[in-house]
Coordinates of C-alpha atoms and ligand atoms in Angstrom, one line a residue:
X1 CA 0.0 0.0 0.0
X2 CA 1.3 3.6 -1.3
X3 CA 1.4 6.4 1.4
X4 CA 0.8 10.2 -0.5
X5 CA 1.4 12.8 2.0
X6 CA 2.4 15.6 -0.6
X7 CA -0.6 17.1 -2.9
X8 CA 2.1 17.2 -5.7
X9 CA 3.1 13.7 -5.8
X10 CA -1.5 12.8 -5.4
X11 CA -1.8 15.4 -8.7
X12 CA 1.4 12.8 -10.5
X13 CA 0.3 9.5 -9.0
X14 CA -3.7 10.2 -9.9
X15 CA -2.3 11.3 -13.2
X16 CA -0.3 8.3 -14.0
X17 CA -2.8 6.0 -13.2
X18 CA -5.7 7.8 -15.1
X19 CA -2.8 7.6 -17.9
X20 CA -2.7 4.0 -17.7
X21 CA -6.2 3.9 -18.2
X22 CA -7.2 2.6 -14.0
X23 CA -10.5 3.6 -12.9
X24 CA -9.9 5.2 -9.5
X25 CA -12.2 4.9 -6.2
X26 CA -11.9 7.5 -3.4
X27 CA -12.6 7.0 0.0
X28 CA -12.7 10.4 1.9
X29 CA -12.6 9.4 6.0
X30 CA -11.0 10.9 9.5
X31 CA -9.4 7.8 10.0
X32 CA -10.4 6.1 13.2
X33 CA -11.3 2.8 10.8
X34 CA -14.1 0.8 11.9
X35 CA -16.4 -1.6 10.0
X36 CA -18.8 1.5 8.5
X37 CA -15.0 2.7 6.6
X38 CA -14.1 -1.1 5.6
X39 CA -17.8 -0.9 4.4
X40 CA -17.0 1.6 1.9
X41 CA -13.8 0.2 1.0
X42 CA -15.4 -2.8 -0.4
X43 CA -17.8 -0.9 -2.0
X44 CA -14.9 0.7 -3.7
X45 CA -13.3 -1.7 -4.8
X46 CA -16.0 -3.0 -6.4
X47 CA -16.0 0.1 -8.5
X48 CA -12.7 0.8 -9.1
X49 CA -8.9 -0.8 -10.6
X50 CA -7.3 1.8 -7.6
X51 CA -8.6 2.5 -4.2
X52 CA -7.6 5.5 -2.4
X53 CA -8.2 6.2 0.9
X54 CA -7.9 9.7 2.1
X55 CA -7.4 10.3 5.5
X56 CA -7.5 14.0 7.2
X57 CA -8.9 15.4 10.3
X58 CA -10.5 18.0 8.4
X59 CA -10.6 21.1 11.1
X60 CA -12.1 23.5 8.9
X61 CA -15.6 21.1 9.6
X62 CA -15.3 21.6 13.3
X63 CA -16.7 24.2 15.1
X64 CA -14.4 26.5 17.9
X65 CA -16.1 24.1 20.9
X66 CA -16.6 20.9 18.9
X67 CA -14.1 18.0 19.1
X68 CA -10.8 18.6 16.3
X69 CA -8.6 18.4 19.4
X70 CA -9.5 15.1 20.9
X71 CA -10.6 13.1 17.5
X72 CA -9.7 9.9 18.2
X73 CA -6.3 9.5 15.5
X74 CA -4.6 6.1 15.4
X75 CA -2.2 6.1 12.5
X76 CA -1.0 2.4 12.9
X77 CA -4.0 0.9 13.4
X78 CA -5.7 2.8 10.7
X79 CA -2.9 2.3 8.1
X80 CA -3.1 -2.1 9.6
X81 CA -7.1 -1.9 8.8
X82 CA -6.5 -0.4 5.3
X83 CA -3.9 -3.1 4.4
X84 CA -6.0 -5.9 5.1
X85 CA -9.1 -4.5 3.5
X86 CA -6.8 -4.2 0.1
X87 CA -6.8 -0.8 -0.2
X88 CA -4.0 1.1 -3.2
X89 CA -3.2 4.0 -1.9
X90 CA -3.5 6.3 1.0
X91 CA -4.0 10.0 0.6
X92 CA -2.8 11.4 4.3
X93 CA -1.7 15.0 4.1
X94 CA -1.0 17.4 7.0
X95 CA -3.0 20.1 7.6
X96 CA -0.3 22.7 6.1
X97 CA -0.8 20.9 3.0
X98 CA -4.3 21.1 3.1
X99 CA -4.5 24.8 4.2
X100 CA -1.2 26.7 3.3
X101 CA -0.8 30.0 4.7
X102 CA -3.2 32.5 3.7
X103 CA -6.0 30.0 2.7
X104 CA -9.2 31.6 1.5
X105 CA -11.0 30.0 -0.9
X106 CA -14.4 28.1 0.1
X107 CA -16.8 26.0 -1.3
X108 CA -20.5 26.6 0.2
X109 CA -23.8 24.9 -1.0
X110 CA -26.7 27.2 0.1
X111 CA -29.6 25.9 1.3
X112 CA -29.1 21.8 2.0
X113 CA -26.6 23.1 4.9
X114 CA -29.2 25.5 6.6
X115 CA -31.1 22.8 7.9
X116 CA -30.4 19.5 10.5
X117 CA -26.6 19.5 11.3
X118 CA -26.2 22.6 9.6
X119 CA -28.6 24.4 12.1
X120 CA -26.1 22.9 14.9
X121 CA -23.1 23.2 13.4
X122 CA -22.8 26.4 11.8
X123 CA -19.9 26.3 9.1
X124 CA -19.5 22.6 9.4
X125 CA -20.7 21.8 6.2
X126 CA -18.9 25.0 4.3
X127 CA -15.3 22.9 5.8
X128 CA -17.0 19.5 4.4
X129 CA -17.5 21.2 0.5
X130 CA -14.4 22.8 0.8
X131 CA -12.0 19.8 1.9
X132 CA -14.1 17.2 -0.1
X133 CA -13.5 19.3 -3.5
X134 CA -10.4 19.5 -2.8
X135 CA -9.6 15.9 -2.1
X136 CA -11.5 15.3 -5.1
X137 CA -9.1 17.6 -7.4
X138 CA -5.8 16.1 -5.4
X139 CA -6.8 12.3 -6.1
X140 CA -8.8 13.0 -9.8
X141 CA -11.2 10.2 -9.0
X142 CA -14.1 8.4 -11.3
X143 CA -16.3 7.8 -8.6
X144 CA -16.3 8.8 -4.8
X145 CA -17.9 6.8 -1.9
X146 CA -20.0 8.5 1.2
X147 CA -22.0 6.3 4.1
X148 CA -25.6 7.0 4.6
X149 CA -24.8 7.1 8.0
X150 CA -23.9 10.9 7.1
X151 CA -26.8 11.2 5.5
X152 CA -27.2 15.2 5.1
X153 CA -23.5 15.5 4.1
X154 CA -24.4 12.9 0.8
X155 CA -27.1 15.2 -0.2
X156 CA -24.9 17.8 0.4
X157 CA -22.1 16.3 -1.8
X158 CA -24.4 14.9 -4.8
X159 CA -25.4 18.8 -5.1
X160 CA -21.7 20.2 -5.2
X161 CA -21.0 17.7 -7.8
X162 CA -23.7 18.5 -9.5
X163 CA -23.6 22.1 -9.5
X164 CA -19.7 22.2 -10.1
X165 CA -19.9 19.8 -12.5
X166 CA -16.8 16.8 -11.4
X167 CA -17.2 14.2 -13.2
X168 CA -17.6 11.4 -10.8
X169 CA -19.8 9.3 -9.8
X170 CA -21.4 9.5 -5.9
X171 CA -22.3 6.0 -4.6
X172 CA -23.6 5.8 -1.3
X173 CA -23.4 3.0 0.9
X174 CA -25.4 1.9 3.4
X175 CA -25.5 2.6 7.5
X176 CA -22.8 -0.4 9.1
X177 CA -24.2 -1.3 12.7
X178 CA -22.6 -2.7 15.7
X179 CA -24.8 -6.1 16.8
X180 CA -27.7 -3.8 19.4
X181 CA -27.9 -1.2 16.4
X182 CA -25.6 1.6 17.3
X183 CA -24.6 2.9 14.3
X184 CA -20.6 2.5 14.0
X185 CA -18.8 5.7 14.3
X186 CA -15.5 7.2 15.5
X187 CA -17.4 9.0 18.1
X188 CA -18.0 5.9 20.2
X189 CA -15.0 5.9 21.7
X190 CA -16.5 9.0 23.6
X191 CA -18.8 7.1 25.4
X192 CA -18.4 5.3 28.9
X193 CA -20.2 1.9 29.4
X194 CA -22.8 3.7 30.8
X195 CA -23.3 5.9 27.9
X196 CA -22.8 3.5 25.1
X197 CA -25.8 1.4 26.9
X198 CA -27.9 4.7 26.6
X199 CA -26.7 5.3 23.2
X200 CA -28.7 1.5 21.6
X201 CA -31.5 4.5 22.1
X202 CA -31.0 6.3 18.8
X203 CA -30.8 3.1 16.5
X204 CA -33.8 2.0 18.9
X205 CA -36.2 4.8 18.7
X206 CA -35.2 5.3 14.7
X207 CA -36.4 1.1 14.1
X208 CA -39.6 1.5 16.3
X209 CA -40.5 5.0 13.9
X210 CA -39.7 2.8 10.7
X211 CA -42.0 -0.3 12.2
X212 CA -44.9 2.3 12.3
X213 CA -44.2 3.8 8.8
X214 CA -44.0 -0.3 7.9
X215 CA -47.6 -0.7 9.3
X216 CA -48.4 2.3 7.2
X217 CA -48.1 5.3 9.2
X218 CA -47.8 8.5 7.3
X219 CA -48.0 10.9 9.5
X220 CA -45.0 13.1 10.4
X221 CA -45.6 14.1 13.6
X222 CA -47.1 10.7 14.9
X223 CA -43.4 9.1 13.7
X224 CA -41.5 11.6 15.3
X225 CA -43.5 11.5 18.5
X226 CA -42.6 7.6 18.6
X227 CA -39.1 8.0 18.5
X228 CA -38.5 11.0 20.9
X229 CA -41.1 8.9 23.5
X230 CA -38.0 6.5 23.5
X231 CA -35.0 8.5 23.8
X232 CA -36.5 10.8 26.2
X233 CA -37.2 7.6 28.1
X234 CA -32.9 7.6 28.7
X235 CA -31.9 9.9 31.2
X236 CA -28.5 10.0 29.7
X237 CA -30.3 10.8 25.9
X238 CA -30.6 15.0 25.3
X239 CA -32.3 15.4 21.5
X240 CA -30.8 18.0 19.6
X241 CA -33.8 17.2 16.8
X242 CA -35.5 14.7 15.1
X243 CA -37.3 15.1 11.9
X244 CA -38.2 13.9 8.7
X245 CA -37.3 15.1 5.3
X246 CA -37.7 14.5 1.5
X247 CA -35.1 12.7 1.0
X248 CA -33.1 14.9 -2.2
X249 CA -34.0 18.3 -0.8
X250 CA -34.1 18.1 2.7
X251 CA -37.6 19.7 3.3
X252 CA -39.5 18.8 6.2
X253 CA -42.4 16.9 5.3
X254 CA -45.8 16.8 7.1
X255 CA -47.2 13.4 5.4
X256 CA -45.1 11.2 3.8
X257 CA -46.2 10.5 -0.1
X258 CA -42.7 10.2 -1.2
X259 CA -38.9 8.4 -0.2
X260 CA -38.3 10.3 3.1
X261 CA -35.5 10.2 5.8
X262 CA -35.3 10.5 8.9
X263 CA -32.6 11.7 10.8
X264 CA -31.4 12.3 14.4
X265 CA -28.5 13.5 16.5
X266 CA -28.6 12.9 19.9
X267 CA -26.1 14.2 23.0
X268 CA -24.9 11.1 24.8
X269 CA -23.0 12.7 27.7
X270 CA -20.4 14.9 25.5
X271 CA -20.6 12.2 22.3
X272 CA -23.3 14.1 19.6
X273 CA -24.3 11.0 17.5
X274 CA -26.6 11.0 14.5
X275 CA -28.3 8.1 12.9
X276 CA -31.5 7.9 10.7
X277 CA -33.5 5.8 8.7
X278 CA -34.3 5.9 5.2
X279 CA -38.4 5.2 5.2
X280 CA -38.7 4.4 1.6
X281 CA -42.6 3.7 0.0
X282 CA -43.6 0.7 -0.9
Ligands
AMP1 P1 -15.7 9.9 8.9 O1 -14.4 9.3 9.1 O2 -16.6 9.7 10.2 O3 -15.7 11.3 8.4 O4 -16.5 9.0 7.9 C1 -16.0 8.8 6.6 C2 -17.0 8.1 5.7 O5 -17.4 6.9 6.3 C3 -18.3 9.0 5.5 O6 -18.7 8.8 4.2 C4 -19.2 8.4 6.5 O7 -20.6 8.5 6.1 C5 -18.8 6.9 6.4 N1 -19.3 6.2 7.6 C6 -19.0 6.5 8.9 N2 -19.6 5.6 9.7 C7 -20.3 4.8 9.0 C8 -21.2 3.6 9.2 N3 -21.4 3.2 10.5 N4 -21.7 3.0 8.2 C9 -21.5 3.4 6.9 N5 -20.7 4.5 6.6 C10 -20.1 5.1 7.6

């Protein structure tokens, strides 16, 4: 497995291999691998004659009191997980790199980022455009892989690529659960044993919503209102929403008559976890 830590040497390796006529995958992560990443991986591969895997704690997507400081990082681990998954090539450069002195330049889609995460998060989305469109120029990719699990930062992406015009192909891939439902995520680690019982309440409260819709509830509110019953139920749960959106633009959505998600993020102690369900009409 090749190591790229220079955006000079990604611009000649990308362009050597696009020479040779390889079709190339990209993986964007944080590192932290888990099974969601390995997930992707595959999914890449499947795609693809080269798989790069870039890895960057992005900290233009974190907010002045959010996390950047103590992301879990684990280099040897993460670089041991991408060797046995068969990944190509890693993409790892330092955030000098990434941001050289006197950065300025921003990529911002409008109104997808105004809404869910973005509402919590101001800016976080602005640093997800800007890193991803950059990752995507550094490694020249055919297609790109993002997990479900982010849901509102896939929408977010299809649009940039859409409106900017790259050439590459978006494949999502679906939400990679530990065996109670906990959607996997780097976060996790946050979370004492006390906490990561509480946290089963997100995956739990998002399946008992989906059962309704199953039984053929349309309703918005009613949904919703079966989902926050169960996480308020945990004393260790605080909501910081739960709704339910079309799922291309985002909108809320009163009744469902058409492929909806619906999303959460909860607080868990310090840990803000999202998760959601796609509810998806017969
Ligand atoms: P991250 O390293 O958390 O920025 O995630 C990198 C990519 O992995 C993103 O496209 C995420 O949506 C995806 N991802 C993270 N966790 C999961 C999961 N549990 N299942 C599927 N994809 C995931």
């Amino acid at each position: 497995m090749e190591v790229v830590c220079r955006i000079a040497d990604m611009h000649r390796r990308a362009e050597e291999l696009r020479i040779h006529g390889k079709k190339i995958a990209l993986v964007p992560t944080m590192g932290y691998l888990h099974n969601g990443h390995v997930s992707l991986m595959q999914i890449a591969r499947d795609h693809a004659d080269v798989v790069i895997v870039s890895l960057f704690v992005n900290p233009l997507q974190f907010g002045p009191h959010e996390d950047y400081a103590r992301y879990p990082r684990d280099w040897d681990r993460d670089i041991a997980i991408m060797n046995s998954a068969g990944v190509d090539m890693v993409f790892a450069p330092s955030v000098e790199e990434m941001y050289p002195n006197g950065f300025q330049t921003t990529v911002t889609v409008s109104r997808l980022t105004k809404t869910l995460c973005g509402l919590s998060r101001p800016g976080h989305f602005e640093g997800v455009t800007t890193v991803v469109a950059k990752l995507f120029l550094c490694t020249k990719p055919h297609v790109a892989v993002f997990g479900e699990k982010d849901f509102q930062q896939l929408v977010v992406i299809r649009r940039m690529v859409h409106d900017l015009g790259f050439d590459i192909q978006i494949i999502p891939a679906p939400i990679v659960r530990e065996s109670d439902g906990l959607a996997m995520s780097s976060r996790n680690t946050y979370l004492n044993p006390a906490e990561r019982q509480a946290a089963r309440c997100l995956s739990q409260s998002l399946f008992a919503a989906q059962k309704l819709f199953e039984e053929g509830q349309r309703n918005a509110a009613t949904l919703i209102e079966c989902a926050r019953a169960r996480i308020e139920a945990e004393p260790l749960a605080r909501i910081d929403y739960i709704k339910i959106c079309d799922a291309t633009t985002l909108d809320e959505v009163t009744t469902i008559t058409r492929d909806a998600v619906m999303p959460l993020a909860v607080y868990i102690g310090k840990a803000r976890l999202i998760d959601n369900v796609v509810l998806r009409l017969p």
